[in-house]
């Protein structure tokens, strides 16, 4: 059965900033913060690190950064979906700007992911691209202007955030919408969630922080604070 995600959630991408023992150290910090704040945390890490993270954490929802669409059998060097699931992955990222995919490849990957009951975390750049990907009904859509990815160009404008959320929800209200581009601190996490995003995430904002483990805690704590404030608003 496909993993259910509680919103708001937080997402961490290690990309290739870290590897080996450091991935496990960061994963354990995220695992502890997920339990401490009772927040669902998605952890996206290279395929080589998935099994060790899965075997040494208990609260993380682990996603692979990419997969191919082949089936068990012949195929040298391709990333087998069944192998990812056996390693402990519960979902896959499609069309990140650092691993762009054609529309046919995106659809084929989503179809394979559904066979395995994988979560699909799709990435888009423009509002138009987000609307096009929404037609394929991924579980999560992460619309982020490519020029902001990497933490050097600020964060998404709130006008863009609200426009893209409305556009996606008009096509499929069940798609969870995340904002992640350029986030470098907990206050930005809080602000995006309070603006209507169902999640926030970070890669470089954590990996390049002065104290990455403390930043993990700060951002997940901010997600908890937003969740509590949204609950209060709903009760008022």
mmCIF file of C-alpha atoms in Angstrom:
data_model
loop_
_atom_site.group_PDB
_atom_site.id
_atom_site.type_symbol
_atom_site.label_atom_id
_atom_site.label_comp_id
_atom_site.label_asym_id
_atom_site.label_seq_id
_atom_site.Cartn_x
_atom_site.Cartn_y
_atom_site.Cartn_z
ATOM 1 C CA UNK A 1 0.000 0.000 0.000
ATOM 2 C CA UNK A 2 1.271 3.475 -0.892
ATOM 3 C CA UNK A 3 2.565 5.447 2.084
ATOM 4 C CA UNK A 4 0.213 8.134 3.374
ATOM 5 C CA UNK A 5 1.794 11.505 4.124
ATOM 6 C CA UNK A 6 0.488 13.852 6.780
ATOM 7 C CA UNK A 7 0.596 17.535 5.882
ATOM 8 C CA UNK A 8 2.314 19.813 6.409
ATOM 9 C CA UNK A 9 5.418 17.711 5.919
ATOM 10 C CA UNK A 10 9.090 18.568 5.427
ATOM 11 C CA UNK A 11 11.427 17.291 2.721
ATOM 12 C CA UNK A 12 15.213 16.977 2.792
ATOM 13 C CA UNK A 13 17.308 16.378 -0.314
ATOM 14 C CA UNK A 14 20.943 15.437 0.181
ATOM 15 C CA UNK A 15 21.675 15.469 -3.566
ATOM 16 C CA UNK A 16 25.427 14.733 -3.790
ATOM 17 C CA UNK A 17 26.533 17.285 -1.215
ATOM 18 C CA UNK A 18 27.277 14.410 1.160
ATOM 19 C CA UNK A 19 27.857 10.682 0.858
ATOM 20 C CA UNK A 20 28.718 7.621 2.923
ATOM 21 C CA UNK A 21 28.700 8.019 6.697
ATOM 22 C CA UNK A 22 27.623 11.663 6.489
ATOM 23 C CA UNK A 23 24.345 10.655 4.806
ATOM 24 C CA UNK A 24 23.545 8.351 7.712
ATOM 25 C CA UNK A 25 24.461 11.054 10.234
ATOM 26 C CA UNK A 26 22.108 13.561 8.592
ATOM 27 C CA UNK A 27 19.395 10.924 8.217
ATOM 28 C CA UNK A 28 19.555 10.088 11.919
ATOM 29 C CA UNK A 29 19.264 13.794 12.779
ATOM 30 C CA UNK A 30 16.206 14.085 10.527
ATOM 31 C CA UNK A 31 14.756 10.903 11.999
ATOM 32 C CA UNK A 32 15.147 12.261 15.533
ATOM 33 C CA UNK A 33 13.555 15.607 14.596
ATOM 34 C CA UNK A 34 10.659 13.855 12.836
ATOM 35 C CA UNK A 35 9.918 12.011 16.059
ATOM 36 C CA UNK A 36 10.544 15.016 18.307
ATOM 37 C CA UNK A 37 8.134 17.277 16.412
ATOM 38 C CA UNK A 38 5.747 14.566 15.142
ATOM 39 C CA UNK A 39 6.177 15.679 11.525
ATOM 40 C CA UNK A 40 6.419 13.472 8.451
ATOM 41 C CA UNK A 41 9.825 13.929 6.832
ATOM 42 C CA UNK A 42 10.679 12.896 3.274
ATOM 43 C CA UNK A 43 14.354 12.056 2.799
ATOM 44 C CA UNK A 44 15.672 12.022 -0.772
ATOM 45 C CA UNK A 45 19.150 10.580 -1.089
ATOM 46 C CA UNK A 46 21.286 8.856 -3.735
ATOM 47 C CA UNK A 47 20.323 5.294 -4.563
ATOM 48 C CA UNK A 48 23.596 4.008 -3.096
ATOM 49 C CA UNK A 49 22.577 5.247 0.373
ATOM 50 C CA UNK A 50 18.924 4.150 0.488
ATOM 51 C CA UNK A 51 19.304 0.740 2.122
ATOM 52 C CA UNK A 52 21.548 1.933 4.943
ATOM 53 C CA UNK A 53 19.269 4.867 5.718
ATOM 54 C CA UNK A 54 16.197 2.644 5.665
ATOM 55 C CA UNK A 55 17.785 0.091 7.981
ATOM 56 C CA UNK A 56 18.927 2.681 10.518
ATOM 57 C CA UNK A 57 15.932 5.029 10.779
ATOM 58 C CA UNK A 58 12.277 4.509 11.659
ATOM 59 C CA UNK A 59 10.411 7.738 10.908
ATOM 60 C CA UNK A 60 11.664 8.858 7.494
ATOM 61 C CA UNK A 61 9.837 8.414 4.195
ATOM 62 C CA UNK A 62 12.703 7.633 1.836
ATOM 63 C CA UNK A 63 12.533 8.589 -1.834
ATOM 64 C CA UNK A 64 14.923 7.739 -4.649
ATOM 65 C CA UNK A 65 16.138 10.666 -6.758
ATOM 66 C CA UNK A 66 15.481 8.829 -10.040
ATOM 67 C CA UNK A 67 14.656 5.445 -11.517
ATOM 68 C CA UNK A 68 14.539 3.815 -14.926
ATOM 69 C CA UNK A 69 11.520 1.945 -16.232
ATOM 70 C CA UNK A 70 13.052 -1.428 -17.121
ATOM 71 C CA UNK A 71 11.858 -4.663 -15.544
ATOM 72 C CA UNK A 72 13.873 -7.390 -13.820
ATOM 73 C CA UNK A 73 16.146 -9.107 -16.323
ATOM 74 C CA UNK A 74 18.688 -7.718 -18.745
ATOM 75 C CA UNK A 75 19.857 -4.136 -18.386
ATOM 76 C CA UNK A 76 23.297 -3.009 -17.292
ATOM 77 C CA UNK A 77 23.655 0.093 -15.085
ATOM 78 C CA UNK A 78 19.961 1.018 -15.149
ATOM 79 C CA UNK A 79 18.214 1.758 -11.841
ATOM 80 C CA UNK A 80 15.645 -0.988 -11.343
ATOM 81 C CA UNK A 81 12.413 0.152 -9.614
ATOM 82 C CA UNK A 82 11.988 -3.172 -7.831
ATOM 83 C CA UNK A 83 15.546 -2.859 -6.525
ATOM 84 C CA UNK A 84 14.771 0.545 -5.046
ATOM 85 C CA UNK A 85 11.695 -0.816 -3.297
ATOM 86 C CA UNK A 86 13.652 -3.769 -1.924
ATOM 87 C CA UNK A 87 16.268 -1.342 -0.577
ATOM 88 C CA UNK A 88 13.622 0.601 1.349
ATOM 89 C CA UNK A 89 12.526 3.416 -0.958
ATOM 90 C CA UNK A 90 8.853 4.383 -0.808
ATOM 91 C CA UNK A 91 8.805 6.757 -3.735
ATOM 92 C CA UNK A 92 10.733 8.457 -6.498
ATOM 93 C CA UNK A 93 11.499 11.944 -7.787
ATOM 94 C CA UNK A 94 10.758 12.742 -11.427
ATOM 95 C CA UNK A 95 11.923 15.664 -13.568
ATOM 96 C CA UNK A 96 14.155 17.537 -11.131
ATOM 97 C CA UNK A 97 15.901 20.362 -12.976
ATOM 98 C CA UNK A 98 19.229 18.626 -12.302
ATOM 99 C CA UNK A 99 17.854 15.419 -13.871
ATOM 100 C CA UNK A 100 15.308 16.671 -16.433
ATOM 101 C CA UNK A 101 13.054 14.221 -18.248
ATOM 102 C CA UNK A 102 10.926 14.296 -21.376
ATOM 103 C CA UNK A 103 7.147 14.146 -20.975
ATOM 104 C CA UNK A 104 6.994 10.540 -22.298
ATOM 105 C CA UNK A 105 9.723 9.527 -19.815
ATOM 106 C CA UNK A 106 7.883 11.242 -16.964
ATOM 107 C CA UNK A 107 4.657 9.430 -17.820
ATOM 108 C CA UNK A 108 6.416 6.069 -18.153
ATOM 109 C CA UNK A 109 8.125 6.567 -14.791
ATOM 110 C CA UNK A 110 4.870 7.526 -13.088
ATOM 111 C CA UNK A 111 3.177 4.461 -14.568
ATOM 112 C CA UNK A 112 5.967 2.185 -13.266
ATOM 113 C CA UNK A 113 5.857 3.898 -9.878
ATOM 114 C CA UNK A 114 2.151 3.183 -9.608
ATOM 115 C CA UNK A 115 2.787 -0.507 -10.266
ATOM 116 C CA UNK A 116 4.958 -0.566 -7.141
ATOM 117 C CA UNK A 117 2.688 1.741 -5.113
ATOM 118 C CA UNK A 118 5.486 4.310 -4.998
ATOM 119 C CA UNK A 119 4.903 7.935 -4.120
ATOM 120 C CA UNK A 120 5.651 10.210 -7.076
ATOM 121 C CA UNK A 121 7.406 13.494 -6.302
ATOM 122 C CA UNK A 122 7.334 15.557 -9.491
ATOM 123 C CA UNK A 123 9.265 18.785 -10.069
ATOM 124 C CA UNK A 124 8.339 21.687 -12.326
ATOM 125 C CA UNK A 125 9.792 25.079 -13.193
ATOM 126 C CA UNK A 126 7.144 27.403 -14.597
ATOM 127 C CA UNK A 127 3.443 27.597 -13.822
ATOM 128 C CA UNK A 128 2.710 26.164 -17.283
ATOM 129 C CA UNK A 129 5.002 23.193 -16.665
ATOM 130 C CA UNK A 130 3.377 22.598 -13.279
ATOM 131 C CA UNK A 131 -0.053 22.588 -14.934
ATOM 132 C CA UNK A 132 1.149 20.115 -17.562
ATOM 133 C CA UNK A 133 2.590 17.754 -14.941
ATOM 134 C CA UNK A 134 -0.549 18.035 -12.829
ATOM 135 C CA UNK A 135 -2.369 16.325 -15.702
ATOM 136 C CA UNK A 136 -0.301 13.206 -14.902
ATOM 137 C CA UNK A 137 -1.524 13.258 -11.284
ATOM 138 C CA UNK A 138 1.654 12.802 -9.246
ATOM 139 C CA UNK A 139 1.245 12.577 -5.474
ATOM 140 C CA UNK A 140 3.415 15.649 -4.922
ATOM 141 C CA UNK A 141 4.284 18.555 -7.191
ATOM 142 C CA UNK A 142 7.238 20.737 -6.313
ATOM 143 C CA UNK A 143 7.117 23.850 -8.504
ATOM 144 C CA UNK A 144 10.350 25.797 -8.151
ATOM 145 C CA UNK A 145 11.951 28.277 -10.550
ATOM 146 C CA UNK A 146 15.224 26.663 -11.609
ATOM 147 C CA UNK A 147 17.235 29.840 -11.120
ATOM 148 C CA UNK A 148 16.474 29.764 -7.392
ATOM 149 C CA UNK A 149 17.658 26.206 -6.806
ATOM 150 C CA UNK A 150 20.968 26.083 -4.964
ATOM 151 C CA UNK A 151 20.258 28.730 -2.363
ATOM 152 C CA UNK A 152 21.913 31.721 -4.066
ATOM 153 C CA UNK A 153 18.986 33.557 -5.638
ATOM 154 C CA UNK A 154 16.465 33.982 -2.847
ATOM 155 C CA UNK A 155 13.166 32.142 -2.555
ATOM 156 C CA UNK A 156 10.049 31.942 -4.701
ATOM 157 C CA UNK A 157 7.917 35.074 -4.798
ATOM 158 C CA UNK A 158 4.663 34.656 -2.861
ATOM 159 C CA UNK A 159 2.714 35.670 -5.933
ATOM 160 C CA UNK A 160 4.245 32.745 -7.825
ATOM 161 C CA UNK A 161 3.581 30.453 -4.854
ATOM 162 C CA UNK A 162 -0.119 31.278 -4.690
ATOM 163 C CA UNK A 163 -0.599 31.266 -8.468
ATOM 164 C CA UNK A 164 1.007 27.865 -8.923
ATOM 165 C CA UNK A 165 -0.848 26.309 -5.976
ATOM 166 C CA UNK A 166 -4.181 27.531 -7.365
ATOM 167 C CA UNK A 167 -3.305 26.275 -10.846
ATOM 168 C CA UNK A 168 -2.355 22.791 -9.642
ATOM 169 C CA UNK A 169 -5.331 22.429 -7.316
ATOM 170 C CA UNK A 170 -7.711 23.461 -10.100
ATOM 171 C CA UNK A 171 -6.536 20.431 -12.070
ATOM 172 C CA UNK A 172 -6.233 17.932 -9.208
ATOM 173 C CA UNK A 173 -6.995 19.017 -5.627
ATOM 174 C CA UNK A 174 -5.443 15.810 -4.304
ATOM 175 C CA UNK A 175 -1.922 16.724 -5.420
ATOM 176 C CA UNK A 176 0.200 17.907 -2.505
ATOM 177 C CA UNK A 177 2.099 21.081 -3.387
ATOM 178 C CA UNK A 178 5.532 21.752 -1.910
ATOM 179 C CA UNK A 179 7.793 24.799 -2.064
ATOM 180 C CA UNK A 180 11.519 24.285 -1.715
ATOM 181 C CA UNK A 181 13.621 26.453 -4.043
ATOM 182 C CA UNK A 182 16.118 28.620 -2.190
ATOM 183 C CA UNK A 183 14.925 27.939 1.373
ATOM 184 C CA UNK A 184 17.712 28.603 3.869
ATOM 185 C CA UNK A 185 16.003 28.985 7.260
ATOM 186 C CA UNK A 186 13.051 27.911 9.356
ATOM 187 C CA UNK A 187 11.133 31.159 8.980
ATOM 188 C CA UNK A 188 10.912 30.653 5.222
ATOM 189 C CA UNK A 189 9.599 27.131 5.822
ATOM 190 C CA UNK A 190 6.923 28.560 8.109
ATOM 191 C CA UNK A 191 6.009 31.372 5.694
ATOM 192 C CA UNK A 192 5.534 29.073 2.688
ATOM 193 C CA UNK A 193 3.324 26.665 4.608
ATOM 194 C CA UNK A 194 1.233 29.479 6.038
ATOM 195 C CA UNK A 195 0.855 30.857 2.483
ATOM 196 C CA UNK A 196 -0.862 27.651 1.401
ATOM 197 C CA UNK A 197 1.932 25.233 0.546
ATOM 198 C CA UNK A 198 1.376 21.794 2.058
ATOM 199 C CA UNK A 199 5.086 21.322 2.613
ATOM 200 C CA UNK A 200 8.503 22.872 2.362
ATOM 201 C CA UNK A 201 11.884 21.389 1.678
ATOM 202 C CA UNK A 202 15.563 22.121 1.424
ATOM 203 C CA UNK A 203 18.780 20.706 0.040
ATOM 204 C CA UNK A 204 21.526 23.329 -0.244
ATOM 205 C CA UNK A 205 19.891 25.364 2.532
ATOM 206 C CA UNK A 206 20.715 22.523 4.896
ATOM 207 C CA UNK A 207 23.863 21.119 3.315
ATOM 208 C CA UNK A 208 25.601 24.526 3.099
ATOM 209 C CA UNK A 209 24.444 25.770 6.513
ATOM 210 C CA UNK A 210 27.031 26.554 9.175
ATOM 211 C CA UNK A 211 25.524 23.750 11.285
ATOM 212 C CA UNK A 212 23.530 21.433 9.001
ATOM 213 C CA UNK A 213 22.212 19.226 11.804
ATOM 214 C CA UNK A 214 20.938 22.238 13.730
ATOM 215 C CA UNK A 215 19.319 23.537 10.529
ATOM 216 C CA UNK A 216 17.502 20.232 10.065
ATOM 217 C CA UNK A 217 16.030 20.637 13.535
ATOM 218 C CA UNK A 218 15.168 24.309 12.921
ATOM 219 C CA UNK A 219 13.310 23.630 9.691
ATOM 220 C CA UNK A 220 11.347 20.674 11.007
ATOM 221 C CA UNK A 221 10.487 22.668 14.134
ATOM 222 C CA UNK A 222 9.176 25.439 11.857
ATOM 223 C CA UNK A 223 6.991 22.889 10.085
ATOM 224 C CA UNK A 224 5.547 21.881 13.454
ATOM 225 C CA UNK A 225 4.916 25.512 14.357
ATOM 226 C CA UNK A 226 3.076 26.065 11.067
ATOM 227 C CA UNK A 227 1.011 22.911 11.590
ATOM 228 C CA UNK A 228 -0.026 24.128 15.035
ATOM 229 C CA UNK A 229 -0.889 27.616 13.803
ATOM 230 C CA UNK A 230 -2.928 26.264 10.888
ATOM 231 C CA UNK A 231 -4.875 24.117 13.337
ATOM 232 C CA UNK A 232 -5.568 27.148 15.505
ATOM 233 C CA UNK A 233 -6.759 29.127 12.474
ATOM 234 C CA UNK A 234 -9.135 26.331 11.516
ATOM 235 C CA UNK A 235 -10.607 26.334 15.014
ATOM 236 C CA UNK A 236 -11.156 30.104 15.148
#
